[in-house]
Amino acid sequence: MEFLNTAFTFPTIIFSTLLLIVILFWIIALLGLVDLDILESDVDIEANTASSSSYWQLAFGGVPLSISLSIIISLGWIISLYTQQLFAYLLGNGISYYLIGTVFMLASLIVALPLTALLVRPLRRFFESQETTSKHALVGLECTIATSRVSSTFGQARVYIQGTEQLIEIRSDEDNTFTIGDSALLIDHDITTHSYTVVAKPW
């Protein structure tokens, strides 16, 4: 009862709710109803600065976003649960309860981020493509836009090669030319940004 009381009271209840969503997601994924990379294609968020984007890629890149978020939420839930149990006497009552509880929640999240970065590092090799085909081999192939827009700094697409599907970074010199579901042609690969230039199909 003490465990349930802690798990379903503020601030841990925030992580408990997210954890239930994560569990539901993985049940649906195991049933084959969603792909692990569904978040990569649905999330249309562009980083405010190059440094923040690089930090996320360095810390959590190489594994599906759904896995990284699942680990962050799970670790945050565990840390929050024990923090609330060990330091419950600091919460107080009234407004101070929610203020200090919010601090506990944010602290749990902050601690969970670097721990997740350490945990996903050995997982990256499991998601590396087993194909030995070079990146330039994709040039000339048709792809399907997976984001709601494509610009000179943002965009993703799905491409099929040798029976496998890859989610790749794409760029376009002309903004607002493509939207999700459109078909495009890969014409060039930029090794510095690890992205492909796309143009409208000529046919």
mmCIF file of C-alpha atoms in Angstrom:
data_model
loop_
_atom_site.group_PDB
_atom_site.id
_atom_site.type_symbol
_atom_site.label_atom_id
_atom_site.label_comp_id
_atom_site.label_asym_id
_atom_site.label_seq_id
_atom_site.Cartn_x
_atom_site.Cartn_y
_atom_site.Cartn_z
ATOM 1 C CA MET A 1 0.000 0.000 0.000
ATOM 2 C CA GLU A 2 2.875 2.352 0.737
ATOM 3 C CA PHE A 3 4.298 1.629 -2.714
ATOM 4 C CA LEU A 4 0.967 2.306 -4.440
ATOM 5 C CA ASN A 5 0.404 5.430 -2.380
ATOM 6 C CA THR A 6 3.782 6.800 -3.468
ATOM 7 C CA ALA A 7 3.409 5.752 -7.101
ATOM 8 C CA PHE A 8 0.005 7.395 -7.474
ATOM 9 C CA THR A 9 0.554 10.642 -5.599
ATOM 10 C CA PHE A 10 2.307 13.775 -6.779
ATOM 11 C CA PRO A 11 5.033 14.040 -8.033
ATOM 12 C CA THR A 12 5.600 10.363 -8.925
ATOM 13 C CA ILE A 13 2.118 10.046 -10.420
ATOM 14 C CA ILE A 14 3.350 12.098 -13.399
ATOM 15 C CA PHE A 15 5.946 9.455 -14.221
ATOM 16 C CA SER A 16 3.487 6.664 -13.357
ATOM 17 C CA THR A 17 1.046 8.004 -15.945
ATOM 18 C CA LEU A 18 3.777 8.265 -18.574
ATOM 19 C CA LEU A 19 4.968 4.768 -17.684
ATOM 20 C CA LEU A 20 1.485 3.364 -18.246
ATOM 21 C CA ILE A 21 1.464 5.023 -21.670
ATOM 22 C CA VAL A 22 4.856 3.465 -22.421
ATOM 23 C CA ILE A 23 3.632 0.017 -21.393
ATOM 24 C CA LEU A 24 0.555 0.424 -23.588
ATOM 25 C CA PHE A 25 2.738 1.506 -26.501
ATOM 26 C CA TRP A 26 4.970 -1.551 -26.215
ATOM 27 C CA ILE A 27 1.997 -3.881 -25.983
ATOM 28 C CA ILE A 28 0.668 -2.387 -29.216
ATOM 29 C CA ALA A 29 4.154 -2.588 -30.763
ATOM 30 C CA LEU A 30 4.483 -6.268 -29.839
ATOM 31 C CA LEU A 31 1.173 -6.884 -31.585
ATOM 32 C CA GLY A 32 2.715 -5.371 -34.703
ATOM 33 C CA LEU A 33 0.280 -2.461 -34.906
ATOM 34 C CA VAL A 34 2.924 0.285 -34.740
ATOM 35 C CA ASP A 35 6.572 0.656 -35.767
ATOM 36 C CA LEU A 36 9.347 1.457 -33.309
ATOM 37 C CA ASP A 37 10.258 4.522 -35.369
ATOM 38 C CA ILE A 38 6.731 5.952 -35.349
ATOM 39 C CA LEU A 39 7.876 8.927 -33.267
ATOM 40 C CA GLU A 40 10.602 9.839 -35.758
ATOM 41 C CA SER A 41 8.057 10.190 -38.532
ATOM 42 C CA ASP A 42 5.345 11.908 -36.496
ATOM 43 C CA VAL A 43 7.348 14.375 -34.445
ATOM 44 C CA ASP A 44 7.925 17.558 -36.430
ATOM 45 C CA ILE A 45 10.200 19.426 -34.052
ATOM 46 C CA GLU A 46 13.213 21.328 -35.204
ATOM 47 C CA ALA A 47 15.914 22.119 -32.629
ATOM 48 C CA ASN A 48 16.343 25.792 -31.756
ATOM 49 C CA THR A 49 20.135 25.566 -31.980
ATOM 50 C CA ALA A 50 22.592 23.273 -33.675
ATOM 51 C CA SER A 51 24.284 22.542 -30.349
ATOM 52 C CA SER A 52 21.104 21.184 -28.727
ATOM 53 C CA SER A 53 20.395 19.038 -31.778
ATOM 54 C CA SER A 54 23.954 17.729 -31.722
ATOM 55 C CA TYR A 55 23.712 16.942 -28.004
ATOM 56 C CA TRP A 56 20.554 14.876 -28.477
ATOM 57 C CA GLN A 57 22.075 13.026 -31.438
ATOM 58 C CA LEU A 58 25.298 12.376 -29.525
ATOM 59 C CA ALA A 59 23.536 11.203 -26.363
ATOM 60 C CA PHE A 60 20.559 9.275 -27.754
ATOM 61 C CA GLY A 61 21.239 8.873 -31.473
ATOM 62 C CA GLY A 62 21.536 5.425 -32.979
ATOM 63 C CA VAL A 63 18.438 3.937 -31.348
ATOM 64 C CA PRO A 64 14.745 4.600 -32.023
ATOM 65 C CA LEU A 65 13.337 7.597 -30.169
ATOM 66 C CA SER A 66 10.631 5.357 -28.682
ATOM 67 C CA ILE A 67 13.291 3.304 -26.881
ATOM 68 C CA SER A 68 15.165 6.342 -25.569
ATOM 69 C CA LEU A 69 11.961 7.931 -24.245
ATOM 70 C CA SER A 70 10.871 4.637 -22.675
ATOM 71 C CA ILE A 71 14.154 4.358 -20.771
ATOM 72 C CA ILE A 72 14.052 8.017 -19.700
ATOM 73 C CA ILE A 73 10.501 7.635 -18.351
ATOM 74 C CA SER A 74 11.263 4.323 -16.630
ATOM 75 C CA LEU A 75 14.378 5.669 -14.922
ATOM 76 C CA GLY A 76 12.584 8.898 -14.008
ATOM 77 C CA TRP A 77 9.796 6.859 -12.428
ATOM 78 C CA ILE A 78 12.231 4.759 -10.355
ATOM 79 C CA ILE A 79 14.243 7.785 -9.223
ATOM 80 C CA SER A 80 11.123 9.788 -8.396
ATOM 81 C CA LEU A 81 9.613 6.872 -6.475
ATOM 82 C CA TYR A 82 12.625 6.425 -4.208
ATOM 83 C CA THR A 83 13.211 10.166 -3.874
ATOM 84 C CA GLN A 84 9.636 10.689 -2.729
ATOM 85 C CA GLN A 85 9.866 7.832 -0.243
ATOM 86 C CA LEU A 86 13.217 8.895 1.207
ATOM 87 C CA PHE A 87 12.542 12.625 1.351
ATOM 88 C CA ALA A 88 8.794 12.732 1.941
ATOM 89 C CA TYR A 89 9.373 14.752 5.103
ATOM 90 C CA LEU A 90 10.642 17.644 2.982
ATOM 91 C CA LEU A 91 7.454 17.966 0.951
ATOM 92 C CA GLY A 92 5.451 19.737 3.647
ATOM 93 C CA ASN A 93 1.834 20.705 3.033
ATOM 94 C CA GLY A 94 -0.175 23.021 0.835
ATOM 95 C CA ILE A 95 1.631 25.005 -1.829
ATOM 96 C CA SER A 96 5.067 23.946 -0.614
ATOM 97 C CA TYR A 97 4.111 20.303 -1.240
ATOM 98 C CA TYR A 98 3.588 20.965 -4.948
ATOM 99 C CA LEU A 99 6.548 23.327 -5.279
ATOM 100 C CA ILE A 100 9.013 20.911 -3.698
ATOM 101 C CA GLY A 101 7.327 18.002 -5.467
ATOM 102 C CA THR A 102 7.926 19.745 -8.795
ATOM 103 C CA VAL A 103 11.591 20.145 -7.872
ATOM 104 C CA PHE A 104 11.748 16.403 -7.103
ATOM 105 C CA MET A 105 10.154 15.612 -10.456
ATOM 106 C CA LEU A 106 12.512 17.825 -12.457
ATOM 107 C CA ALA A 107 15.527 16.513 -10.553
ATOM 108 C CA SER A 108 14.466 12.942 -11.330
ATOM 109 C CA LEU A 109 14.204 13.802 -15.011
ATOM 110 C CA ILE A 110 17.598 15.530 -15.040
ATOM 111 C CA VAL A 111 19.269 12.515 -13.420
ATOM 112 C CA ALA A 112 17.479 10.109 -15.781
ATOM 113 C CA LEU A 113 18.822 11.809 -18.930
ATOM 114 C CA PRO A 114 22.566 11.039 -18.525
ATOM 115 C CA LEU A 115 21.780 7.574 -17.173
ATOM 116 C CA THR A 116 19.714 6.879 -20.292
ATOM 117 C CA ALA A 117 22.560 8.110 -22.483
ATOM 118 C CA LEU A 118 24.832 5.527 -20.840
ATOM 119 C CA LEU A 119 22.286 2.731 -21.244
ATOM 120 C CA VAL A 120 21.494 3.344 -24.921
ATOM 121 C CA ARG A 121 25.144 3.433 -25.919
ATOM 122 C CA PRO A 122 25.636 -0.381 -25.975
ATOM 123 C CA LEU A 123 22.226 -0.773 -27.660
ATOM 124 C CA ARG A 124 23.254 1.145 -30.753
ATOM 125 C CA ARG A 125 25.001 -1.810 -32.364
ATOM 126 C CA PHE A 126 21.726 -3.747 -32.396
ATOM 127 C CA PHE A 127 20.122 -1.081 -34.585
ATOM 128 C CA GLU A 128 22.978 -0.596 -36.996
ATOM 129 C CA SER A 129 22.076 -1.605 -40.509
ATOM 130 C CA GLN A 130 23.373 -5.012 -41.474
ATOM 131 C CA GLU A 131 23.667 -3.813 -45.059
ATOM 132 C CA THR A 132 27.130 -2.972 -46.294
ATOM 133 C CA THR A 133 25.714 -0.670 -48.955
ATOM 134 C CA SER A 134 27.274 2.782 -48.819
ATOM 135 C CA LYS A 135 25.162 5.850 -48.246
ATOM 136 C CA HIS A 136 25.718 6.946 -51.828
ATOM 137 C CA ALA A 137 23.938 3.800 -53.037
ATOM 138 C CA LEU A 138 20.639 5.430 -52.060
ATOM 139 C CA VAL A 139 21.171 8.289 -54.499
ATOM 140 C CA GLY A 140 18.783 7.929 -57.402
ATOM 141 C CA LEU A 141 16.157 6.028 -55.419
ATOM 142 C CA GLU A 142 12.595 7.135 -54.801
ATOM 143 C CA CYS A 143 11.558 7.966 -51.224
ATOM 144 C CA THR A 144 8.374 8.814 -49.336
ATOM 145 C CA ILE A 145 8.312 12.003 -47.246
ATOM 146 C CA ALA A 146 7.768 11.186 -43.552
ATOM 147 C CA THR A 147 7.484 14.713 -42.106
ATOM 148 C CA SER A 148 4.904 17.446 -42.608
ATOM 149 C CA ARG A 149 7.475 19.687 -44.270
ATOM 150 C CA VAL A 150 10.949 19.613 -45.757
ATOM 151 C CA SER A 151 13.359 22.538 -45.683
ATOM 152 C CA SER A 152 17.071 23.220 -46.044
ATOM 153 C CA THR A 153 17.592 22.241 -42.396
ATOM 154 C CA PHE A 154 14.852 19.722 -41.622
ATOM 155 C CA GLY A 155 13.094 16.688 -43.070
ATOM 156 C CA GLN A 156 12.861 12.892 -42.990
ATOM 157 C CA ALA A 157 11.820 10.265 -45.519
ATOM 158 C CA ARG A 158 11.414 6.506 -45.846
ATOM 159 C CA VAL A 159 13.325 4.642 -48.537
ATOM 160 C CA TYR A 160 13.312 0.947 -49.431
ATOM 161 C CA ILE A 161 16.527 -0.801 -50.459
ATOM 162 C CA GLN A 162 17.195 -4.515 -50.747
ATOM 163 C CA GLY A 163 13.924 -5.336 -49.008
ATOM 164 C CA THR A 164 14.524 -3.138 -45.953
ATOM 165 C CA GLU A 165 13.083 0.235 -45.011
ATOM 166 C CA GLN A 166 15.295 3.056 -43.779
ATOM 167 C CA LEU A 167 14.333 6.367 -42.218
ATOM 168 C CA ILE A 168 16.748 8.980 -43.515
ATOM 169 C CA GLU A 169 17.387 12.687 -43.083
ATOM 170 C CA ILE A 170 16.525 14.759 -46.143
ATOM 171 C CA ARG A 171 16.861 18.384 -47.188
ATOM 172 C CA SER A 172 15.337 20.521 -49.934
ATOM 173 C CA ASP A 173 16.467 23.862 -51.317
ATOM 174 C CA GLU A 174 12.854 24.911 -51.762
ATOM 175 C CA ASP A 175 10.709 25.190 -48.612
ATOM 176 C CA ASN A 176 7.061 24.075 -48.568
ATOM 177 C CA THR A 177 7.542 21.921 -51.679
ATOM 178 C CA PHE A 178 6.882 18.600 -49.961
ATOM 179 C CA THR A 179 4.514 17.329 -47.288
ATOM 180 C CA ILE A 180 4.026 13.979 -45.564
ATOM 181 C CA GLY A 181 3.221 11.143 -47.975
ATOM 182 C CA ASP A 182 4.687 12.828 -51.061
ATOM 183 C CA SER A 183 7.170 10.982 -53.271
ATOM 184 C CA ALA A 184 10.567 12.475 -54.035
ATOM 185 C CA LEU A 185 13.873 11.564 -55.651
ATOM 186 C CA LEU A 186 17.202 11.362 -53.782
ATOM 187 C CA ILE A 187 19.813 13.165 -55.878
ATOM 188 C CA ASP A 188 22.752 13.757 -53.516
ATOM 189 C CA HIS A 189 24.223 12.760 -50.150
ATOM 190 C CA ASP A 190 25.890 15.250 -47.810
ATOM 191 C CA ILE A 191 28.435 13.456 -45.611
ATOM 192 C CA THR A 192 28.778 16.439 -43.261
ATOM 193 C CA THR A 193 25.085 16.576 -42.302
ATOM 194 C CA HIS A 194 24.362 12.887 -43.045
ATOM 195 C CA SER A 195 21.379 13.945 -45.130
ATOM 196 C CA TYR A 196 20.113 13.599 -48.687
ATOM 197 C CA THR A 197 18.977 16.292 -51.088
ATOM 198 C CA VAL A 198 15.574 15.587 -52.593
ATOM 199 C CA VAL A 199 13.736 16.952 -55.606
ATOM 200 C CA ALA A 200 10.294 16.317 -57.081
ATOM 201 C CA LYS A 201 10.091 13.280 -59.317
ATOM 202 C CA PRO A 202 10.441 14.228 -62.985
ATOM 203 C CA TRP A 203 7.807 11.638 -63.944
#
